[in-house]
Structures are given as C-alpha cells and as structure tokens.
Short mmCIF file of N, CA and C in Angstrom, two decimals:
data_model
loop_
_atom_site.label_atom_id
_atom_site.label_comp_id
_atom_site.label_asym_id
_atom_site.label_seq_id
_atom_site.Cartn_x
_atom_site.Cartn_y
_atom_site.Cartn_z
N UNK A 1 171.56 113.79 172.34
CA UNK A 1 170.54 112.80 172.07
C UNK A 1 170.30 111.89 173.27
N UNK A 2 171.27 111.80 174.16
CA UNK A 2 171.07 110.98 175.37
C UNK A 2 169.85 111.47 176.13
N UNK A 3 169.67 112.80 176.18
CA UNK A 3 168.54 113.37 176.91
C UNK A 3 167.21 113.03 176.25
N UNK A 4 167.23 112.76 174.94
CA UNK A 4 165.99 112.53 174.21
C UNK A 4 165.28 111.25 174.63
N UNK A 5 166.01 110.27 175.16
CA UNK A 5 165.37 109.02 175.55
C UNK A 5 164.31 109.21 176.63
N UNK A 6 164.65 109.82 177.78
CA UNK A 6 163.62 110.00 178.79
C UNK A 6 162.70 111.19 178.49
N UNK A 7 163.19 112.15 177.69
CA UNK A 7 162.40 113.35 177.40
C UNK A 7 162.57 113.71 175.93
N UNK A 8 161.63 113.32 175.07
CA UNK A 8 161.77 113.58 173.63
C UNK A 8 161.89 115.05 173.27
N UNK A 9 161.41 115.96 174.12
CA UNK A 9 161.48 117.39 173.81
C UNK A 9 162.77 118.03 174.34
N UNK A 10 163.65 117.26 174.96
CA UNK A 10 164.88 117.82 175.53
C UNK A 10 165.74 118.49 174.47
N UNK A 11 165.74 117.93 173.27
CA UNK A 11 166.53 118.52 172.20
C UNK A 11 166.06 119.94 171.89
N UNK A 12 164.81 120.25 172.12
CA UNK A 12 164.27 121.59 171.84
C UNK A 12 164.84 122.64 172.78
N UNK A 13 165.35 122.22 173.93
CA UNK A 13 165.91 123.19 174.88
C UNK A 13 167.09 123.94 174.29
N UNK A 14 167.85 123.32 173.40
CA UNK A 14 169.02 123.98 172.84
C UNK A 14 168.85 124.27 171.35
N UNK A 15 167.67 124.06 170.79
CA UNK A 15 167.44 124.26 169.37
C UNK A 15 167.39 125.74 169.02
N UNK A 16 168.03 126.11 167.92
CA UNK A 16 167.99 127.45 167.37
C UNK A 16 167.64 127.30 165.90
N UNK A 17 166.51 127.89 165.47
CA UNK A 17 166.10 127.69 164.09
C UNK A 17 165.26 128.88 163.62
N UNK A 18 165.46 129.25 162.36
CA UNK A 18 164.63 130.27 161.71
C UNK A 18 164.05 129.63 160.47
N UNK A 19 162.72 129.67 160.35
CA UNK A 19 162.02 129.10 159.20
C UNK A 19 161.18 130.22 158.60
N UNK A 20 161.31 130.42 157.28
CA UNK A 20 160.47 131.41 156.62
C UNK A 20 159.63 130.73 155.55
N UNK A 21 158.43 131.22 155.41
CA UNK A 21 157.54 130.78 154.35
C UNK A 21 157.12 132.04 153.60
N UNK A 22 157.38 132.06 152.29
CA UNK A 22 157.06 133.23 151.47
C UNK A 22 155.76 133.01 150.72
N UNK A 23 154.95 134.07 150.65
CA UNK A 23 153.68 133.99 149.93
C UNK A 23 153.25 135.40 149.52
N UNK A 24 152.41 135.48 148.51
CA UNK A 24 151.87 136.78 148.10
C UNK A 24 151.16 137.43 149.28
N UNK A 25 150.39 136.63 150.02
CA UNK A 25 149.63 137.14 151.17
C UNK A 25 149.91 136.24 152.38
N UNK A 26 151.01 136.48 153.09
CA UNK A 26 151.36 135.61 154.21
C UNK A 26 150.32 135.63 155.35
N UNK A 27 149.55 136.71 155.47
CA UNK A 27 148.50 136.74 156.48
C UNK A 27 147.48 135.64 156.22
N UNK A 28 147.25 135.32 154.93
CA UNK A 28 146.33 134.24 154.59
C UNK A 28 146.86 132.88 155.08
N UNK A 29 148.18 132.71 155.04
CA UNK A 29 148.78 131.47 155.57
C UNK A 29 148.48 131.34 157.06
N UNK A 30 148.60 132.45 157.76
CA UNK A 30 148.33 132.45 159.19
C UNK A 30 146.85 132.13 159.45
N UNK A 31 145.97 132.67 158.62
CA UNK A 31 144.55 132.39 158.76
C UNK A 31 144.26 130.90 158.52
N UNK A 32 144.92 130.32 157.52
CA UNK A 32 144.75 128.89 157.24
C UNK A 32 145.26 128.07 158.42
N UNK A 33 146.39 128.45 158.97
CA UNK A 33 146.94 127.76 160.13
C UNK A 33 145.97 127.84 161.31
N UNK A 34 145.29 128.95 161.47
CA UNK A 34 144.37 129.11 162.60
C UNK A 34 143.17 128.18 162.50
N UNK A 35 142.87 127.68 161.29
CA UNK A 35 141.77 126.71 161.19
C UNK A 35 142.17 125.37 161.80
N UNK A 36 143.48 125.10 161.87
CA UNK A 36 143.99 123.87 162.50
C UNK A 36 144.36 124.10 163.96
N UNK A 37 144.77 125.31 164.27
CA UNK A 37 145.17 125.68 165.64
C UNK A 37 144.53 127.03 165.96
N UNK A 38 143.33 127.01 166.54
CA UNK A 38 142.56 128.25 166.76
C UNK A 38 143.29 129.35 167.53
N UNK A 39 144.27 129.00 168.35
CA UNK A 39 144.99 130.02 169.11
C UNK A 39 145.72 131.01 168.19
N UNK A 40 146.05 130.58 166.96
CA UNK A 40 146.73 131.47 166.03
C UNK A 40 145.80 132.57 165.51
N UNK A 41 144.50 132.35 165.54
CA UNK A 41 143.55 133.36 165.09
C UNK A 41 143.59 134.59 165.99
N UNK A 42 143.98 134.43 167.24
CA UNK A 42 144.03 135.52 168.20
C UNK A 42 145.25 136.42 168.04
N UNK A 43 146.22 135.99 167.26
CA UNK A 43 147.48 136.72 167.15
C UNK A 43 147.32 137.99 166.32
N UNK A 44 147.94 139.04 166.80
CA UNK A 44 147.96 140.32 166.08
C UNK A 44 149.39 140.54 165.60
N UNK A 45 149.66 140.10 164.37
CA UNK A 45 151.01 140.19 163.82
C UNK A 45 151.04 141.31 162.79
N UNK A 46 151.92 142.27 163.00
CA UNK A 46 152.06 143.42 162.10
C UNK A 46 153.33 143.28 161.27
N UNK A 47 153.23 143.63 160.00
CA UNK A 47 154.38 143.59 159.11
C UNK A 47 155.48 144.51 159.64
N UNK A 48 156.67 143.94 159.86
CA UNK A 48 157.80 144.71 160.38
C UNK A 48 157.77 144.91 161.88
N UNK A 49 156.74 144.41 162.55
CA UNK A 49 156.60 144.58 163.99
C UNK A 49 157.35 143.53 164.78
N UNK A 50 157.12 143.56 166.08
CA UNK A 50 157.75 142.59 166.98
C UNK A 50 157.21 141.19 166.73
N UNK A 51 158.00 140.23 167.11
CA UNK A 51 157.58 138.83 167.03
C UNK A 51 156.56 138.55 168.13
N UNK A 52 155.63 137.66 167.83
CA UNK A 52 154.61 137.25 168.80
C UNK A 52 155.02 135.88 169.35
N UNK A 53 155.03 135.76 170.65
CA UNK A 53 155.48 134.53 171.30
C UNK A 53 154.51 133.38 171.06
N UNK A 54 155.09 132.21 170.82
CA UNK A 54 154.32 130.97 170.70
C UNK A 54 154.64 130.04 171.87
N UNK A 55 155.28 130.56 172.89
CA UNK A 55 155.72 129.76 174.04
C UNK A 55 154.58 128.91 174.59
N UNK A 56 153.42 129.51 174.78
CA UNK A 56 152.30 128.77 175.36
C UNK A 56 151.80 127.67 174.43
N UNK A 57 151.81 127.93 173.11
CA UNK A 57 151.31 126.95 172.15
C UNK A 57 152.29 125.82 171.90
N UNK A 58 153.60 126.11 171.95
CA UNK A 58 154.59 125.11 171.57
C UNK A 58 155.37 124.52 172.74
N UNK A 59 155.31 125.15 173.88
CA UNK A 59 156.02 124.63 175.04
C UNK A 59 157.53 124.82 174.98
N UNK A 60 158.00 125.68 174.09
CA UNK A 60 159.42 126.00 173.99
C UNK A 60 159.53 127.44 173.50
N UNK A 61 160.71 128.05 173.64
CA UNK A 61 160.86 129.44 173.20
C UNK A 61 160.72 129.54 171.68
N UNK A 62 159.57 130.00 171.23
CA UNK A 62 159.31 130.15 169.80
C UNK A 62 158.46 131.39 169.58
N UNK A 63 158.65 132.03 168.43
CA UNK A 63 157.91 133.23 168.09
C UNK A 63 157.63 133.23 166.60
N UNK A 64 156.68 134.07 166.20
CA UNK A 64 156.37 134.23 164.78
C UNK A 64 156.31 135.73 164.49
N UNK A 65 156.79 136.11 163.29
CA UNK A 65 156.79 137.52 162.89
C UNK A 65 156.46 137.59 161.40
N UNK A 66 156.14 138.78 160.96
CA UNK A 66 155.81 139.02 159.56
C UNK A 66 156.80 140.03 158.99
N UNK A 67 157.42 139.67 157.89
CA UNK A 67 158.36 140.56 157.20
C UNK A 67 157.99 140.57 155.72
N UNK A 68 157.16 141.54 155.33
CA UNK A 68 156.75 141.64 153.92
C UNK A 68 156.03 140.39 153.48
N UNK A 69 156.60 139.70 152.52
CA UNK A 69 156.00 138.47 151.98
C UNK A 69 156.33 137.24 152.80
N UNK A 70 157.04 137.41 153.90
CA UNK A 70 157.53 136.27 154.66
C UNK A 70 156.90 136.14 156.03
N UNK A 71 156.41 134.95 156.31
CA UNK A 71 155.99 134.58 157.66
C UNK A 71 157.22 133.90 158.26
N UNK A 72 157.72 134.44 159.37
CA UNK A 72 158.99 133.99 159.94
C UNK A 72 158.73 133.33 161.29
N UNK A 73 159.19 132.10 161.44
CA UNK A 73 159.10 131.40 162.72
C UNK A 73 160.49 131.30 163.30
N UNK A 74 160.63 131.72 164.56
CA UNK A 74 161.92 131.74 165.23
C UNK A 74 161.86 130.84 166.45
N UNK A 75 162.76 129.87 166.52
CA UNK A 75 162.79 128.95 167.65
C UNK A 75 164.12 129.14 168.37
N UNK A 76 164.05 129.49 169.65
CA UNK A 76 165.24 129.72 170.47
C UNK A 76 165.55 131.20 170.61
N UNK A 77 166.15 131.54 171.74
CA UNK A 77 166.46 132.94 172.05
C UNK A 77 167.45 133.54 171.06
N UNK A 78 168.45 132.75 170.65
CA UNK A 78 169.44 133.26 169.70
C UNK A 78 168.79 133.55 168.35
N UNK A 79 167.88 132.69 167.93
CA UNK A 79 167.17 132.92 166.67
C UNK A 79 166.35 134.21 166.76
N UNK A 80 165.68 134.41 167.88
CA UNK A 80 164.86 135.61 168.06
C UNK A 80 165.72 136.87 168.00
N UNK A 81 166.95 136.79 168.49
CA UNK A 81 167.83 137.96 168.45
C UNK A 81 168.21 138.36 167.02
N UNK A 82 168.00 137.46 166.06
CA UNK A 82 168.32 137.74 164.66
C UNK A 82 167.18 138.47 163.93
N UNK A 83 166.01 138.59 164.55
CA UNK A 83 164.85 139.17 163.88
C UNK A 83 165.12 140.55 163.29
N UNK A 84 165.79 141.46 163.98
CA UNK A 84 166.02 142.79 163.38
C UNK A 84 166.78 142.76 162.05
N UNK A 85 167.58 141.73 161.82
CA UNK A 85 168.35 141.65 160.58
C UNK A 85 167.60 140.94 159.45
N UNK A 86 166.43 140.39 159.72
CA UNK A 86 165.68 139.66 158.69
C UNK A 86 164.88 140.64 157.85
N UNK A 87 165.14 140.62 156.56
CA UNK A 87 164.44 141.48 155.59
C UNK A 87 163.50 140.63 154.76
N UNK A 88 162.51 141.28 154.18
CA UNK A 88 161.53 140.57 153.35
C UNK A 88 162.16 140.02 152.09
N UNK A 89 161.69 138.87 151.69
CA UNK A 89 162.07 138.27 150.42
C UNK A 89 161.29 138.99 149.33
N UNK A 90 161.94 139.90 148.61
CA UNK A 90 161.23 140.70 147.61
C UNK A 90 160.84 139.89 146.38
N UNK A 91 161.64 138.88 146.05
CA UNK A 91 161.35 138.04 144.89
C UNK A 91 160.63 136.79 145.36
N UNK A 92 159.35 136.72 145.08
CA UNK A 92 158.60 135.53 145.49
C UNK A 92 158.19 134.69 144.28
N UNK A 93 159.05 134.72 143.28
CA UNK A 93 158.78 133.86 142.13
C UNK A 93 158.87 132.41 142.57
N UNK A 94 158.18 131.56 141.86
CA UNK A 94 158.13 130.14 142.21
C UNK A 94 159.53 129.53 142.20
N UNK A 95 159.83 128.78 143.26
CA UNK A 95 161.11 128.07 143.30
C UNK A 95 160.88 126.58 143.46
N UNK A 96 159.73 126.13 143.00
CA UNK A 96 159.47 124.70 142.98
C UNK A 96 158.61 124.24 144.13
N UNK A 97 158.40 122.96 144.16
CA UNK A 97 157.61 122.32 145.20
C UNK A 97 158.36 122.33 146.52
N UNK A 98 159.67 122.11 146.44
CA UNK A 98 160.53 122.03 147.63
C UNK A 98 161.87 122.65 147.27
N UNK A 99 162.40 123.46 148.17
CA UNK A 99 163.69 124.11 147.96
C UNK A 99 164.45 124.12 149.27
N UNK A 100 165.77 123.87 149.22
CA UNK A 100 166.57 123.89 150.44
C UNK A 100 167.97 124.40 150.14
N UNK A 101 168.59 124.91 151.19
CA UNK A 101 169.96 125.37 151.11
C UNK A 101 170.66 124.91 152.38
N UNK A 102 171.90 124.41 152.25
CA UNK A 102 172.59 123.85 153.42
C UNK A 102 174.05 124.30 153.42
N UNK A 103 174.52 124.71 154.59
CA UNK A 103 175.92 125.06 154.79
C UNK A 103 176.71 123.76 154.83
N UNK A 104 177.53 123.53 153.81
CA UNK A 104 178.25 122.27 153.68
C UNK A 104 179.21 122.01 154.83
N UNK A 105 179.97 123.04 155.23
CA UNK A 105 180.95 122.89 156.30
C UNK A 105 180.31 122.50 157.62
N UNK A 106 179.18 123.14 157.94
CA UNK A 106 178.49 122.82 159.19
C UNK A 106 177.90 121.41 159.15
N UNK A 107 177.41 121.02 157.97
CA UNK A 107 176.88 119.66 157.84
C UNK A 107 178.00 118.63 158.04
N UNK A 108 179.14 118.89 157.44
CA UNK A 108 180.28 117.97 157.59
C UNK A 108 180.78 117.97 159.03
N UNK A 109 180.68 119.10 159.72
CA UNK A 109 181.05 119.15 161.13
C UNK A 109 180.17 118.21 161.94
N UNK A 110 178.87 118.19 161.63
CA UNK A 110 177.95 117.28 162.30
C UNK A 110 178.32 115.82 162.00
N UNK A 111 178.57 115.52 160.73
CA UNK A 111 178.95 114.16 160.35
C UNK A 111 180.26 113.76 161.03
N UNK A 112 181.22 114.68 161.05
CA UNK A 112 182.50 114.41 161.71
C UNK A 112 182.31 114.12 163.19
N UNK A 113 181.45 114.87 163.83
CA UNK A 113 181.17 114.66 165.25
C UNK A 113 180.57 113.27 165.49
N UNK A 114 179.65 112.87 164.63
CA UNK A 114 179.05 111.54 164.74
C UNK A 114 180.12 110.47 164.54
N UNK A 115 180.97 110.67 163.54
CA UNK A 115 182.04 109.70 163.26
C UNK A 115 183.00 109.59 164.45
N UNK A 116 183.32 110.72 165.08
CA UNK A 116 184.24 110.70 166.21
C UNK A 116 183.64 110.01 167.42
N UNK A 117 182.30 110.05 167.54
CA UNK A 117 181.62 109.40 168.66
C UNK A 117 181.49 107.89 168.47
N UNK A 118 181.66 107.44 167.22
CA UNK A 118 181.54 106.01 166.94
C UNK A 118 182.78 105.29 167.44
N UNK A 119 182.56 104.11 167.93
CA UNK A 119 183.68 103.29 168.42
C UNK A 119 184.15 102.41 167.26
N UNK A 120 184.99 103.01 166.40
CA UNK A 120 185.48 102.26 165.26
C UNK A 120 187.00 102.30 165.26
N UNK A 121 187.60 101.16 165.17
CA UNK A 121 189.06 101.07 165.21
C UNK A 121 189.67 100.64 163.89
N UNK A 122 188.84 100.35 162.90
CA UNK A 122 189.39 99.88 161.63
C UNK A 122 190.15 101.02 160.93
N UNK A 123 191.07 100.63 160.07
CA UNK A 123 191.84 101.63 159.32
C UNK A 123 190.93 102.45 158.41
N UNK A 124 189.95 101.79 157.80
CA UNK A 124 189.02 102.49 156.92
C UNK A 124 188.23 103.53 157.71
N UNK A 125 187.76 103.18 158.89
CA UNK A 125 187.00 104.13 159.72
C UNK A 125 187.87 105.32 160.09
N UNK A 126 189.14 105.07 160.42
CA UNK A 126 190.05 106.17 160.75
C UNK A 126 190.26 107.08 159.55
N UNK A 127 190.37 106.50 158.35
CA UNK A 127 190.51 107.29 157.13
C UNK A 127 189.27 108.14 156.88
N UNK A 128 188.09 107.55 157.12
CA UNK A 128 186.84 108.28 156.93
C UNK A 128 186.75 109.45 157.92
N UNK A 129 187.14 109.21 159.16
CA UNK A 129 187.14 110.29 160.15
C UNK A 129 188.04 111.43 159.71
N UNK A 130 189.21 111.09 159.22
CA UNK A 130 190.16 112.11 158.76
C UNK A 130 189.57 112.88 157.57
N UNK A 131 188.89 112.18 156.66
CA UNK A 131 188.30 112.82 155.50
C UNK A 131 187.20 113.80 155.94
N UNK A 132 186.32 113.39 156.86
CA UNK A 132 185.26 114.28 157.32
C UNK A 132 185.81 115.47 158.10
N UNK A 133 186.92 115.26 158.82
CA UNK A 133 187.56 116.37 159.51
C UNK A 133 188.04 117.43 158.52
N UNK A 134 188.54 116.99 157.37
CA UNK A 134 188.98 117.92 156.32
C UNK A 134 187.78 118.58 155.64
N UNK A 135 186.74 117.80 155.36
CA UNK A 135 185.57 118.32 154.65
C UNK A 135 184.84 119.40 155.45
N UNK A 136 184.91 119.35 156.78
CA UNK A 136 184.21 120.37 157.58
C UNK A 136 184.86 121.74 157.43
N UNK A 137 186.05 121.81 156.84
CA UNK A 137 186.72 123.08 156.59
C UNK A 137 186.27 123.73 155.29
N UNK A 138 185.52 123.01 154.46
CA UNK A 138 185.06 123.53 153.17
C UNK A 138 183.99 124.60 153.41
N UNK A 139 184.19 125.77 152.82
CA UNK A 139 183.23 126.87 152.94
C UNK A 139 182.37 126.85 151.67
N UNK A 140 181.22 126.23 151.75
CA UNK A 140 180.37 126.11 150.58
C UNK A 140 178.92 125.90 150.92
N UNK A 141 178.09 125.96 149.90
CA UNK A 141 176.65 125.82 150.08
C UNK A 141 176.10 124.82 149.06
N UNK A 142 175.26 123.92 149.54
CA UNK A 142 174.55 122.99 148.67
C UNK A 142 173.12 123.50 148.57
N UNK A 143 172.63 123.63 147.35
CA UNK A 143 171.24 124.06 147.12
C UNK A 143 170.54 123.00 146.29
N UNK A 144 169.29 122.77 146.61
CA UNK A 144 168.53 121.79 145.86
C UNK A 144 167.08 122.19 145.72
N UNK A 145 166.47 121.81 144.62
CA UNK A 145 165.05 122.06 144.41
C UNK A 145 164.40 120.80 143.85
N UNK A 146 163.13 120.68 144.09
CA UNK A 146 162.32 119.59 143.54
C UNK A 146 161.01 120.21 143.08
N UNK A 147 160.61 119.89 141.87
CA UNK A 147 159.38 120.48 141.33
C UNK A 147 158.69 119.46 140.42
N UNK A 148 157.43 119.70 140.16
CA UNK A 148 156.67 118.91 139.21
C UNK A 148 156.20 119.87 138.13
N UNK A 149 156.64 119.62 136.90
CA UNK A 149 156.30 120.49 135.78
C UNK A 149 155.58 119.66 134.70
N UNK A 150 155.30 120.31 133.57
CA UNK A 150 154.69 119.59 132.45
C UNK A 150 155.60 118.48 131.93
N UNK A 151 156.89 118.60 132.24
CA UNK A 151 157.86 117.61 131.78
C UNK A 151 158.06 116.47 132.78
N UNK A 152 157.39 116.54 133.92
CA UNK A 152 157.52 115.50 134.94
C UNK A 152 158.20 116.03 136.19
N UNK A 153 158.79 115.13 136.98
CA UNK A 153 159.49 115.51 138.20
C UNK A 153 160.87 116.06 137.81
N UNK A 154 161.16 117.26 138.32
CA UNK A 154 162.42 117.92 138.00
C UNK A 154 163.17 118.18 139.31
N UNK A 155 164.41 117.71 139.37
CA UNK A 155 165.26 117.92 140.54
C UNK A 155 166.53 118.62 140.09
N UNK A 156 166.97 119.59 140.87
CA UNK A 156 168.20 120.31 140.54
C UNK A 156 169.01 120.50 141.82
N UNK A 157 170.28 120.22 141.75
CA UNK A 157 171.17 120.38 142.90
C UNK A 157 172.43 121.10 142.44
N UNK A 158 172.92 122.02 143.28
CA UNK A 158 174.16 122.71 142.96
C UNK A 158 175.01 122.83 144.21
N UNK A 159 176.32 122.98 143.98
CA UNK A 159 177.26 123.18 145.07
C UNK A 159 178.16 124.34 144.70
N UNK A 160 178.26 125.31 145.59
CA UNK A 160 179.13 126.46 145.36
C UNK A 160 180.10 126.56 146.52
N UNK A 161 181.39 126.54 146.20
CA UNK A 161 182.42 126.68 147.21
C UNK A 161 183.06 128.06 147.07
N UNK A 162 183.45 128.60 148.20
CA UNK A 162 184.08 129.94 148.17
C UNK A 162 185.58 129.78 148.15
#
C-alpha cells in the first residue's frame, strides 16, 4: 500500500484475480458492456477459445474469455494461467442479488498481517495478534447471499470448515 500513495494503480501490478459472471446468454452481457465501452464491441470471443487481452483498455495485464454460460475476466499473468482449468458453470439457477464465497484462512492471514504491522504493545493487542495467527490456520469457507424476494430482504451466511 505504500506504493499506492504516489501511484494509485501500483497495487494492480501484483494483483491476481478471476471474476466470472454467469448468464443464459453471456455474449449479450458483452454487447451491453460495449455500449459503455465501444472497444469491447470489436472483440471476437469464442466459447472455449483463448482469452482476449484487455491490456490496452485497462492498462494492466487483464483478459476476458467465454466458458459456456460464464464471461470470465482474468487479471494478472497467474490468473490467466488458470484459464485452461476453468469450466462452465452448468447450473445458472438464481443465487440472489449478490453472492460471495471467501477462503477464511486466507482472509485471516490478511488480518493477521495487518495486525502484525500495527505498532501495538498492549496485552490485549498481543492476544488479538495471537488469536488471528491461530485463525489463519483454519481451513474453511464463508459463503453469503443477499436477495430481495416477496418476503423482503433475505440474507444468508454459512461457514464450512474442513
């Protein structure tokens, strides 16, 4: 984050991310996107084909690919190397307005790192650091959804540990 002060995009140099959006007709999503960013209209993306580079449009190593019902955006070289293993999401049933899944151990590793960087000498802070160090060893997944139904706003969260 030190680099982010003089250069807000510096964090993108080391970013690795895969984002998928599932739809009945993902090509239509790309067409909608092209109405906001005309350069996307020029892209020739084939289902199961190679990823198309977005380097010129985004100013960082990024690509987009199509896998069945999924429009896949890959940011970073390591993410792009994962493309051959990405399969289409065959079940595109509704999963709500918003859905997320998070690796609990990796999240706690991030929190632990932040805690270790803090200059805290109190006994409570040391106990918290020790607790987060232990929590980063937990192998689990947190999943959450948010939806709006006839019954109102519905939120569901689950945690599964291995």
